[in-house]
Every structure is written in C-alpha cells, then in structure tokens.
CSV table of N, CA and C in Angstrom, one decimal:
chain,number,residue,atom,x,y,z
D,15,MET,N,102.8,101.8,120.9
D,15,MET,CA,102.0,102.8,121.5
D,15,MET,C,102.8,104.1,122.4
D,16,VAL,N,103.9,103.9,122.8
D,16,VAL,CA,104.7,104.8,123.2
D,16,VAL,C,105.0,105.6,122.5
D,17,ASP,N,105.5,105.2,121.5
D,17,ASP,CA,105.6,106.3,120.4
D,17,ASP,C,104.5,107.6,120.0
D,18,LEU,N,103.2,107.2,120.1
D,18,LEU,CA,102.0,107.8,119.7
D,18,LEU,C,102.3,108.8,121.0
D,19,LEU,N,102.4,108.1,121.8
D,19,LEU,CA,102.2,109.0,123.3
D,19,LEU,C,103.2,110.1,123.6
D,20,CYS,N,104.5,109.9,122.8
D,20,CYS,CA,105.3,111.0,123.0
D,20,CYS,C,105.4,112.0,122.2
D,21,THR,N,104.3,111.9,121.2
D,21,THR,CA,104.4,113.1,119.8
D,21,THR,C,103.3,113.7,120.7
D,22,PRO,N,104.1,115.3,120.4
D,22,PRO,CA,103.1,116.6,121.0
D,22,PRO,C,101.6,116.1,120.1
D,23,SER,N,100.7,116.5,120.9
D,23,SER,CA,99.2,116.6,120.2
D,23,SER,C,98.4,116.8,121.3
D,24,ALA,N,97.2,117.7,120.8
D,24,ALA,CA,96.5,118.2,121.4
D,24,ALA,C,95.1,116.9,122.0
D,25,VAL,N,95.4,115.9,121.3
D,25,VAL,CA,94.5,114.7,121.4
D,25,VAL,C,95.0,113.7,121.0
D,26,HIS,N,95.4,112.6,121.9
D,26,HIS,CA,96.1,111.2,121.5
D,26,HIS,C,94.7,110.3,121.6
D,27,PHE,N,94.8,109.7,120.3
D,27,PHE,CA,93.8,108.3,120.4
D,27,PHE,C,94.0,107.4,119.8
D,28,LEU,N,93.0,106.4,119.7
D,28,LEU,CA,93.6,104.9,119.1
D,28,LEU,C,92.3,105.0,117.9
D,29,SER,N,92.8,104.6,116.9
D,29,SER,CA,91.5,104.2,115.8
D,29,SER,C,91.6,102.4,115.8
D,30,LEU,N,90.9,101.5,116.2
D,30,LEU,CA,91.2,100.2,116.1
D,30,LEU,C,90.4,99.7,115.0
D,31,GLU,N,90.7,99.8,114.1
D,31,GLU,CA,89.7,99.3,112.8
D,31,GLU,C,90.5,99.0,111.7
D,32,PRO,N,90.1,98.0,111.2
D,32,PRO,CA,89.4,97.2,111.8
D,32,PRO,C,89.8,96.4,112.9
D,33,LEU,N,88.6,96.0,114.0
D,33,LEU,CA,89.1,95.3,115.2
D,33,LEU,C,89.2,93.7,114.6
D,34,LEU,N,89.6,93.0,114.6
D,34,LEU,CA,90.4,91.3,113.7
D,34,LEU,C,90.7,90.9,115.4
D,35,SER,N,90.7,91.3,116.4
D,35,SER,CA,91.1,90.4,117.8
D,35,SER,C,90.7,91.4,118.7
D,36,PRO,N,90.4,90.4,120.2
D,36,PRO,CA,90.1,91.1,121.5
D,36,PRO,C,91.8,91.7,121.3
D,37,ILE,N,91.6,93.3,122.1
D,37,ILE,CA,92.6,94.2,122.5
D,37,ILE,C,92.3,94.4,124.1
D,38,GLU,N,93.4,94.0,124.7
D,38,GLU,CA,93.2,94.7,126.2
D,38,GLU,C,94.2,96.2,126.1
D,39,ILE,N,93.9,97.3,126.6
D,39,ILE,CA,94.7,98.6,126.6
D,39,ILE,C,95.3,98.6,128.3
D,40,PRO,N,96.5,98.6,128.5
D,40,PRO,CA,97.1,98.9,129.7
D,40,PRO,C,96.5,99.7,130.7
D,41,ASP,N,96.2,99.5,131.7
D,41,ASP,CA,95.8,100.7,132.9
D,41,ASP,C,96.6,102.1,132.7
D,42,VAL,N,97.9,101.5,132.3
D,42,VAL,CA,98.6,103.2,132.9
D,42,VAL,C,98.4,104.1,131.6
D,43,TYR,N,98.0,103.3,130.6
D,43,TYR,CA,97.6,104.5,129.6
D,43,TYR,C,96.0,105.2,129.4
D,44,LEU,N,95.4,104.1,129.9
D,44,LEU,CA,93.9,104.9,129.9
D,44,LEU,C,93.5,105.7,131.1
D,45,GLU,N,94.0,105.0,132.3
D,45,GLU,CA,93.6,105.7,133.6
D,45,GLU,C,94.6,106.7,134.1
D,46,GLY,N,95.8,106.5,133.4
D,46,GLY,CA,96.6,107.7,133.3
D,46,GLY,C,96.7,108.8,132.5
D,47,GLY,N,95.5,109.0,131.9
D,47,GLY,CA,95.0,109.9,131.1
D,47,GLY,C,95.8,110.3,129.7
D,48,MET,N,96.5,109.3,129.5
D,48,MET,CA,97.9,109.3,128.3
D,48,MET,C,96.9,108.9,126.6
D,49,ILE,N,95.4,108.5,127.0
D,49,ILE,CA,94.7,108.3,125.8
D,49,ILE,C,93.6,109.2,126.2
D,50,ASP,N,93.3,109.7,124.9
D,50,ASP,CA,92.0,111.1,125.0
D,50,ASP,C,90.9,110.2,124.7
D,51,TRP,N,90.8,109.1,123.8
D,51,TRP,CA,89.9,108.6,122.7
D,51,TRP,C,89.8,107.4,122.2
D,52,ILE,N,89.3,106.4,122.1
D,52,ILE,CA,89.4,104.8,121.5
D,52,ILE,C,88.2,105.1,120.5
D,53,ILE,N,88.3,104.5,119.2
D,53,ILE,CA,87.7,104.9,118.1
D,53,ILE,C,87.7,102.9,117.6
D,54,VAL,N,86.7,102.6,117.5
D,54,VAL,CA,86.6,101.4,117.2
D,54,VAL,C,85.7,100.7,115.5
D,55,GLY,N,86.3,99.8,115.0
D,55,GLY,CA,85.1,99.3,114.1
D,55,GLY,C,85.2,98.3,113.5
D,56,GLY,N,84.5,97.4,113.0
D,56,GLY,CA,84.7,96.5,112.2
D,56,GLY,C,85.0,96.7,110.7
D,57,GLU,N,85.2,95.4,110.1
D,57,GLU,CA,86.3,95.5,108.7
D,57,GLU,C,85.0,95.5,107.6
D,58,SER,N,85.0,96.3,106.3
D,58,SER,CA,83.9,96.1,105.2
D,58,SER,C,84.5,95.9,104.2
D,59,GLY,N,83.9,95.2,103.1
D,59,GLY,CA,84.4,95.0,101.7
D,59,GLY,C,84.5,93.5,101.6
D,60,PRO,N,84.9,93.2,100.4
D,60,PRO,CA,84.6,91.9,99.6
D,60,PRO,C,85.2,90.7,100.6
D,61,ARG,N,86.3,91.1,101.5
D,61,ARG,CA,86.7,89.7,102.0
D,61,ARG,C,86.6,90.4,103.7
D,62,ALA,N,85.9,91.1,104.0
D,62,ALA,CA,85.7,91.5,105.2
D,62,ALA,C,85.6,90.1,106.2
D,63,ARG,N,86.4,90.3,107.4
D,63,ARG,CA,86.5,89.5,108.4
D,63,ARG,C,85.6,90.0,109.6
D,64,PRO,N,84.7,89.2,110.2
D,64,PRO,CA,83.8,90.0,111.0
D,64,PRO,C,84.7,90.0,112.4
D,65,VAL,N,83.7,91.1,113.1
D,65,VAL,CA,84.2,91.5,114.7
D,65,VAL,C,83.5,90.7,115.8
D,66,HIS,N,84.0,90.3,116.9
D,66,HIS,CA,83.1,89.8,117.7
D,66,HIS,C,82.4,90.6,118.6
D,67,PRO,N,81.4,90.7,119.1
D,67,PRO,CA,80.6,91.7,119.9
D,67,PRO,C,81.5,91.8,121.2
D,68,ASN,N,82.0,91.1,121.6
D,68,ASN,CA,82.5,91.1,123.1
D,68,ASN,C,83.9,91.5,122.9
D,69,TRP,N,84.5,91.5,121.7
D,69,TRP,CA,85.7,92.4,121.6
D,69,TRP,C,85.4,93.8,121.7
D,70,LEU,N,84.2,94.4,121.2
D,70,LEU,CA,84.2,95.9,121.3
D,70,LEU,C,83.6,95.8,123.0
D,71,ARG,N,82.4,94.8,123.1
D,71,ARG,CA,82.1,95.5,124.6
D,71,ARG,C,83.4,95.9,125.6
D,72,SER,N,84.4,94.8,125.5
D,72,SER,CA,85.7,95.0,126.2
D,72,SER,C,86.1,96.3,126.2
D,73,LEU,N,86.3,96.6,124.9
D,73,LEU,CA,86.9,98.1,124.7
D,73,LEU,C,86.0,99.3,125.1
D,74,ARG,N,84.5,99.1,125.1
D,74,ARG,CA,83.8,100.1,126.1
D,74,ARG,C,83.7,100.0,127.1
D,75,ASP,N,84.0,98.9,128.0
D,75,ASP,CA,84.0,98.8,129.3
D,75,ASP,C,85.2,99.5,129.9
D,76,GLN,N,86.4,99.2,129.0
D,76,GLN,CA,87.8,99.6,129.5
D,76,GLN,C,87.5,101.5,129.4
D,77,CYS,N,87.0,101.5,128.6
D,77,CYS,CA,87.1,103.2,128.2
D,77,CYS,C,86.0,103.7,129.2
D,78,GLU,N,84.8,103.0,129.8
D,78,GLU,CA,84.2,103.6,130.7
D,78,GLU,C,84.6,103.5,132.0
D,79,ALA,N,85.2,102.4,132.1
D,79,ALA,CA,86.4,102.7,133.7
D,79,ALA,C,86.9,103.6,133.9
D,80,ALA,N,87.5,103.9,132.9
D,80,ALA,CA,88.7,104.8,133.0
D,80,ALA,C,88.1,106.4,132.4
D,81,ARG,N,87.2,106.5,132.2
D,81,ARG,CA,86.4,107.9,131.9
D,81,ARG,C,87.2,108.2,130.5
D,82,VAL,N,87.4,107.6,129.6
D,82,VAL,CA,87.7,107.9,127.9
D,82,VAL,C,86.8,107.5,126.9
D,83,PRO,N,86.5,108.5,126.0
D,83,PRO,CA,85.2,108.6,125.0
D,83,PRO,C,85.7,107.6,124.5
D,84,PHE,N,84.5,106.7,123.9
D,84,PHE,CA,84.6,105.2,123.2
D,84,PHE,C,83.5,105.7,121.7
D,85,ASN,N,83.9,106.0,120.7
D,85,ASN,CA,83.3,105.7,119.6
D,85,ASN,C,83.6,104.5,118.7
D,86,PHE,N,82.2,104.1,118.6
D,86,PHE,CA,82.0,102.8,118.0
D,86,PHE,C,81.6,103.0,116.4
D,87,LYS,N,82.2,102.9,115.6
D,87,LYS,CA,81.8,103.7,114.1
D,87,LYS,C,81.0,102.9,113.1
D,88,GLN,N,81.2,101.5,113.4
D,88,GLN,CA,80.2,100.5,112.4
D,88,GLN,C,81.1,99.1,112.9
D,89,TRP,N,79.8,98.2,112.2
D,89,TRP,CA,80.1,96.7,112.7
D,89,TRP,C,80.9,96.3,111.4
D,90,GLY,N,80.7,96.9,110.7
D,90,GLY,CA,81.4,96.6,108.9
D,90,GLY,C,80.5,95.7,108.3
D,91,SER,N,81.0,94.8,107.5
D,91,SER,CA,80.2,94.1,106.9
D,91,SER,C,79.1,93.2,107.6
D,92,TRP,N,79.9,92.6,108.5
D,92,TRP,CA,79.2,91.6,109.3
D,92,TRP,C,78.5,92.2,110.7
D,93,ARG,N,77.5,91.7,110.8
D,93,ARG,CA,76.9,91.8,112.4
D,93,ARG,C,76.6,90.5,113.2
D,94,PRO,N,76.0,90.8,114.1
D,94,PRO,CA,75.4,89.4,115.0
D,94,PRO,C,74.3,89.1,114.8
D,95,CYS,N,74.1,87.7,114.6
D,95,CYS,CA,72.7,87.2,114.3
D,95,CYS,C,72.0,87.0,115.8
D,96,ALA,N,70.5,87.0,115.6
D,96,ALA,CA,69.9,87.0,116.9
D,96,ALA,C,70.1,85.3,117.1
D,97,PRO,N,69.8,85.1,118.3
D,97,PRO,CA,70.1,83.3,118.7
D,97,PRO,C,68.8,82.6,117.8
D,98,GLY,N,69.3,81.7,117.1
D,98,GLY,CA,68.2,80.6,116.3
D,98,GLY,C,68.1,81.1,115.1
D,99,ALA,N,69.0,82.2,114.3
D,99,ALA,CA,68.7,82.8,113.0
D,99,ALA,C,69.4,82.2,112.0
D,100,TRP,N,69.9,80.9,112.3
D,100,TRP,CA,71.2,80.3,111.2
D,100,TRP,C,70.2,80.0,110.2
D,101,HIS,N,70.7,80.3,109.2
D,101,HIS,CA,70.1,80.1,107.7
D,101,HIS,C,70.5,79.0,107.0
D,102,GLY,N,72.1,78.6,107.2
D,102,GLY,CA,72.8,78.0,106.6
D,102,GLY,C,73.6,78.3,105.4
D,103,LEU,N,73.4,77.8,104.3
D,103,LEU,CA,73.9,78.0,102.9
D,103,LEU,C,73.5,79.1,102.1
D,104,GLY,N,73.5,80.2,101.5
D,104,GLY,CA,73.0,81.0,100.6
D,104,GLY,C,72.9,80.2,99.2
D,105,PRO,N,71.8,81.0,98.3
D,105,PRO,CA,71.7,80.7,97.1
D,105,PRO,C,72.8,80.2,96.4
D,106,THR,N,73.8,80.7,96.2
D,106,THR,CA,75.1,80.5,95.6
D,106,THR,C,76.1,79.5,96.1
D,107,GLY,N,75.5,78.9,97.3
D,107,GLY,CA,76.4,78.0,98.3
D,107,GLY,C,77.5,78.2,99.2
D,108,THR,N,77.4,79.9,99.2
D,108,THR,CA,78.3,80.2,100.1
D,108,THR,C,77.5,80.7,101.6
D,109,PRO,N,78.4,80.4,102.6
D,109,PRO,CA,77.8,81.0,103.8
D,109,PRO,C,77.2,82.2,103.8
D,110,PRO,N,76.2,82.3,104.2
D,110,PRO,CA,75.6,84.1,104.3
D,110,PRO,C,76.0,84.4,106.0
D,111,GLN,N,76.3,83.2,106.5
D,111,GLN,CA,76.8,83.3,107.8
D,111,GLN,C,77.8,82.7,108.3
D,112,LEU,N,78.4,83.1,109.4
D,112,LEU,CA,79.3,82.1,110.2
D,112,LEU,C,79.2,82.5,111.7
D,113,VAL,N,80.0,81.6,112.4
D,113,VAL,CA,80.3,81.8,113.7
D,113,VAL,C,81.9,82.4,114.2
D,114,ILE,N,81.8,83.0,115.1
D,114,ILE,CA,82.9,83.5,115.3
D,114,ILE,C,83.4,83.3,116.9
D,115,SER,N,84.6,82.8,117.1
D,115,SER,CA,85.0,82.5,118.6
D,115,SER,C,85.5,83.6,119.2
D,116,PRO,N,85.8,83.5,120.3
D,116,PRO,CA,86.3,84.8,121.3
D,116,PRO,C,87.4,84.7,121.0
D,117,THR,N,88.3,83.8,120.3
D,117,THR,CA,89.7,84.3,119.7
D,117,THR,C,89.8,84.9,118.0
D,118,GLY,N,88.5,84.9,117.4
D,118,GLY,CA,88.8,85.1,116.0
D,118,GLY,C,88.7,84.0,115.2
D,119,ASN,N,89.0,83.0,115.4
D,119,ASN,CA,88.3,82.0,114.8
D,119,ASN,C,86.9,81.8,114.2
D,120,THR,N,86.6,81.1,112.8
D,120,THR,CA,85.5,81.4,112.2
D,120,THR,C,85.3,79.8,111.8
D,121,ALA,N,83.9,79.7,111.5
D,121,ALA,CA,83.2,78.4,110.8
D,121,ALA,C,82.0,78.7,110.3
D,122,GLY,N,81.8,77.7,109.6
D,122,GLY,CA,80.5,78.0,108.4
D,122,GLY,C,79.7,77.0,108.0
D,123,GLY,N,79.0,77.0,107.4
D,123,GLY,CA,78.2,75.4,107.1
D,123,GLY,C,77.7,74.8,108.0
D,124,PHE,N,77.7,73.3,107.9
D,124,PHE,CA,77.4,72.6,108.8
D,124,PHE,C,77.7,72.7,110.2
D,125,ILE,N,79.2,72.8,110.2
D,125,ILE,CA,80.3,73.1,111.7
D,125,ILE,C,79.5,74.4,112.4
D,126,GLY,N,79.3,75.3,111.6
D,126,GLY,CA,79.0,76.8,111.7
D,126,GLY,C,77.8,76.7,112.7
D,127,GLN,N,76.9,75.8,111.8
D,127,GLN,CA,75.3,75.4,112.4
D,127,GLN,C,75.5,74.9,113.9
D,128,ALA,N,76.3,74.0,113.7
D,128,ALA,CA,76.4,73.1,115.2
D,128,ALA,C,76.9,74.2,116.2
D,129,PHE,N,78.0,75.1,116.1
D,129,PHE,CA,78.5,75.8,117.0
D,129,PHE,C,77.3,77.2,117.1
D,130,ALA,N,76.7,77.5,116.4
D,130,ALA,CA,75.5,78.5,116.5
D,130,ALA,C,74.5,78.0,117.3
D,131,GLU,N,74.1,76.5,117.2
D,131,GLU,CA,73.0,76.2,118.5
D,131,GLU,C,73.7,75.9,119.8
D,132,GLN,N,74.9,75.5,119.8
D,132,GLN,CA,75.5,75.1,121.1
D,132,GLN,C,76.3,75.8,121.6
D,133,GLY,N,77.3,76.8,120.9
D,133,GLY,CA,78.4,77.5,121.2
D,133,GLY,C,78.4,78.7,122.0
D,134,GLU,N,77.3,79.4,122.0
D,134,GLU,CA,77.2,80.6,122.8
D,134,GLU,C,77.2,80.4,124.2
D,135,ALA,N,77.7,79.3,124.9
D,135,ALA,CA,77.9,78.8,125.9
D,135,ALA,C,79.7,78.9,126.2
D,136,GLU,N,80.2,79.0,125.0
D,136,GLU,CA,81.7,79.1,125.0
D,136,GLU,C,81.7,80.2,124.1
D,137,GLY,N,81.2,81.2,124.3
D,137,GLY,CA,81.5,82.3,123.5
D,137,GLY,C,81.4,82.8,122.1
D,138,TRP,N,81.1,81.6,121.4
D,138,TRP,CA,80.9,81.8,120.1
D,138,TRP,C,79.7,82.6,119.7
D,139,CYS,N,79.7,83.2,118.8
D,139,CYS,CA,78.4,84.1,118.0
D,139,CYS,C,78.4,83.9,116.7
D,140,ALA,N,77.2,83.8,116.3
D,140,ALA,CA,76.8,83.8,115.0
D,140,ALA,C,76.7,85.2,114.4
D,141,VAL,N,77.0,85.3,113.3
D,141,VAL,CA,77.2,86.5,112.6
D,141,VAL,C,76.5,86.4,111.2
D,142,GLU,N,76.3,87.4,110.6
D,142,GLU,CA,75.6,87.4,109.0
D,142,GLU,C,76.2,88.4,108.2
D,143,CYS,N,76.6,88.2,106.9
D,143,CYS,CA,77.1,89.3,106.2
D,143,CYS,C,76.2,89.9,105.4
D,144,VAL,N,75.9,91.2,106.0
D,144,VAL,CA,74.7,91.9,105.3
D,144,VAL,C,75.4,93.1,104.5
D,145,GLY,N,76.2,93.5,104.6
D,145,GLY,CA,77.2,94.7,104.0
D,145,GLY,C,77.3,96.0,105.5
D,146,LYS,N,77.8,96.8,105.2
D,146,LYS,CA,78.3,97.8,106.3
D,146,LYS,C,76.8,99.1,106.7
D,147,GLU,N,76.4,99.1,105.1
D,147,GLU,CA,75.0,99.9,105.5
D,147,GLU,C,73.8,99.5,106.3
D,148,VAL,N,73.5,98.3,106.3
D,148,VAL,CA,72.5,97.7,106.9
D,148,VAL,C,73.0,97.0,108.3
D,149,ALA,N,74.5,96.6,108.3
D,149,ALA,CA,74.9,96.0,109.7
D,149,ALA,C,75.0,97.0,110.8
D,150,GLY,N,75.1,98.5,110.2
D,150,GLY,CA,74.8,99.8,111.1
D,150,GLY,C,75.9,99.6,112.4
D,151,ARG,N,75.7,100.6,113.4
D,151,ARG,CA,76.7,101.0,114.7
D,151,ARG,C,76.0,100.9,115.8
D,152,VAL,N,75.1,100.2,115.9
D,152,VAL,CA,74.3,100.2,117.4
D,152,VAL,C,74.8,98.6,118.2
D,153,LEU,N,75.5,99.0,119.4
D,153,LEU,CA,76.1,97.9,120.1
D,153,LEU,C,75.2,97.8,121.4
D,154,ASP,N,74.8,96.7,121.7
D,154,ASP,CA,74.0,96.6,122.8
D,154,ASP,C,72.6,97.6,123.3
D,155,GLY,N,72.2,97.9,122.0
D,155,GLY,CA,70.8,99.1,122.0
D,155,GLY,C,71.2,100.1,122.1
D,156,ARG,N,72.4,100.5,122.0
D,156,ARG,CA,72.6,102.1,121.9
D,156,ARG,C,74.0,101.9,120.7
D,157,MET,N,74.2,103.5,120.3
D,157,MET,CA,74.9,104.0,119.5
D,157,MET,C,76.3,104.9,120.6
D,158,HIS,N,77.3,104.5,120.1
D,158,HIS,CA,78.4,105.1,121.1
D,158,HIS,C,79.1,105.8,120.1
D,159,ASP,N,78.5,107.3,120.3
D,159,ASP,CA,79.1,108.4,119.7
D,159,ASP,C,80.2,109.3,120.5
D,160,GLU,N,80.6,109.0,121.7
D,160,GLU,CA,81.5,109.9,122.4
D,160,GLU,C,82.8,110.6,121.7
D,161,PHE,N,82.8,111.7,122.2
D,161,PHE,CA,84.0,112.7,121.7
D,161,PHE,C,85.0,113.3,122.8
D,162,PRO,N,86.3,113.5,122.3
D,162,PRO,CA,86.9,114.4,123.7
D,162,PRO,C,86.2,115.5,123.9
D,163,GLY,N,86.4,115.8,125.4
D,163,GLY,CA,85.7,117.0,126.0
D,163,GLY,C,84.5,116.6,126.1
D,164,GLU,N,84.1,115.9,125.8
D,164,GLU,CA,82.3,115.6,126.2
D,164,GLU,C,82.4,115.0,128.0
D,165,THR,N,81.5,115.6,128.4
D,165,THR,CA,81.3,115.0,129.8
D,165,THR,C,80.6,113.5,130.0
D,166,ARG,N,81.3,112.9,130.5
D,166,ARG,CA,81.0,111.5,130.9
D,166,ARG,C,80.3,111.3,132.3
C-alpha cells in the first residue's frame, strides 16, 4: 500500500474486489487523508466465492469514521439469505446455499443447514447463489455510491 500512496495521483483509492476476507485499513492511511476512496465488491462467475456482509460493514464503518467515500459495487454471485430461508440441496444435488463464517470458511448441505439454524450467534451467515444481476448491490437497506469530492 505504501507504493500506491507514494505514486503521484489526484485520487488514491483501493479497489477491494473480489473481497474474500475481512480487511482492516490502518488508521494512518484512512484518517491521515492518504486514501481518497474505497471501492468494494463480491466475486461473480461460475466459481465465485461469497462475501460475508460483516466484511463489507466493517469497511463501510471504517470509511465513515474517517470520512472516506465508500462505494459498494456488487454482492457478486452470492447474496445473504433471510434468516430461516435455508432450502437445502438444489435439483442437481448441489447446494444453492452455503453458510460463511467471519473468517471465510464455508459449509453447505446438512452441515450448512445446522449452521444456518444456529450459527448466526457465532457470526455465520447463510448466503445463496443467485447471480450478480439478481444479487444486486444493496447493503443494510441502501446503496453506497460515494465518490471522491462528494460532501459526507
């Protein structure tokens, strides 16, 4: 990140996509005005891995605290399921749903179902593969479309 920040540029930004793990941006970069923008998004495609909503929330909250614009581009192929919306295996025998842990571990099938039913207290989240067009880009009820130069 130091090389990025030493490069002459009107805008220094991080594009964190696909976001595949939790990330903490050191305060010196955010609060020191060294990063002007954070862009995040999930992974899409046939072998896409899910993003945990708490990873996105953490980055959003870090940006908000430092007054850095936050742009959430997409969930990717996977989106969070509503609690209790576990459907088990799909018609081809593949899990249309998984659960993802706060550290990125995933589980499907009967193990996933057990975590979906009891795991939210431990930070697990049920997700479903619906494709990026359907998954959308709403986080906690709103779109995050911030750009550098906008008033926060």
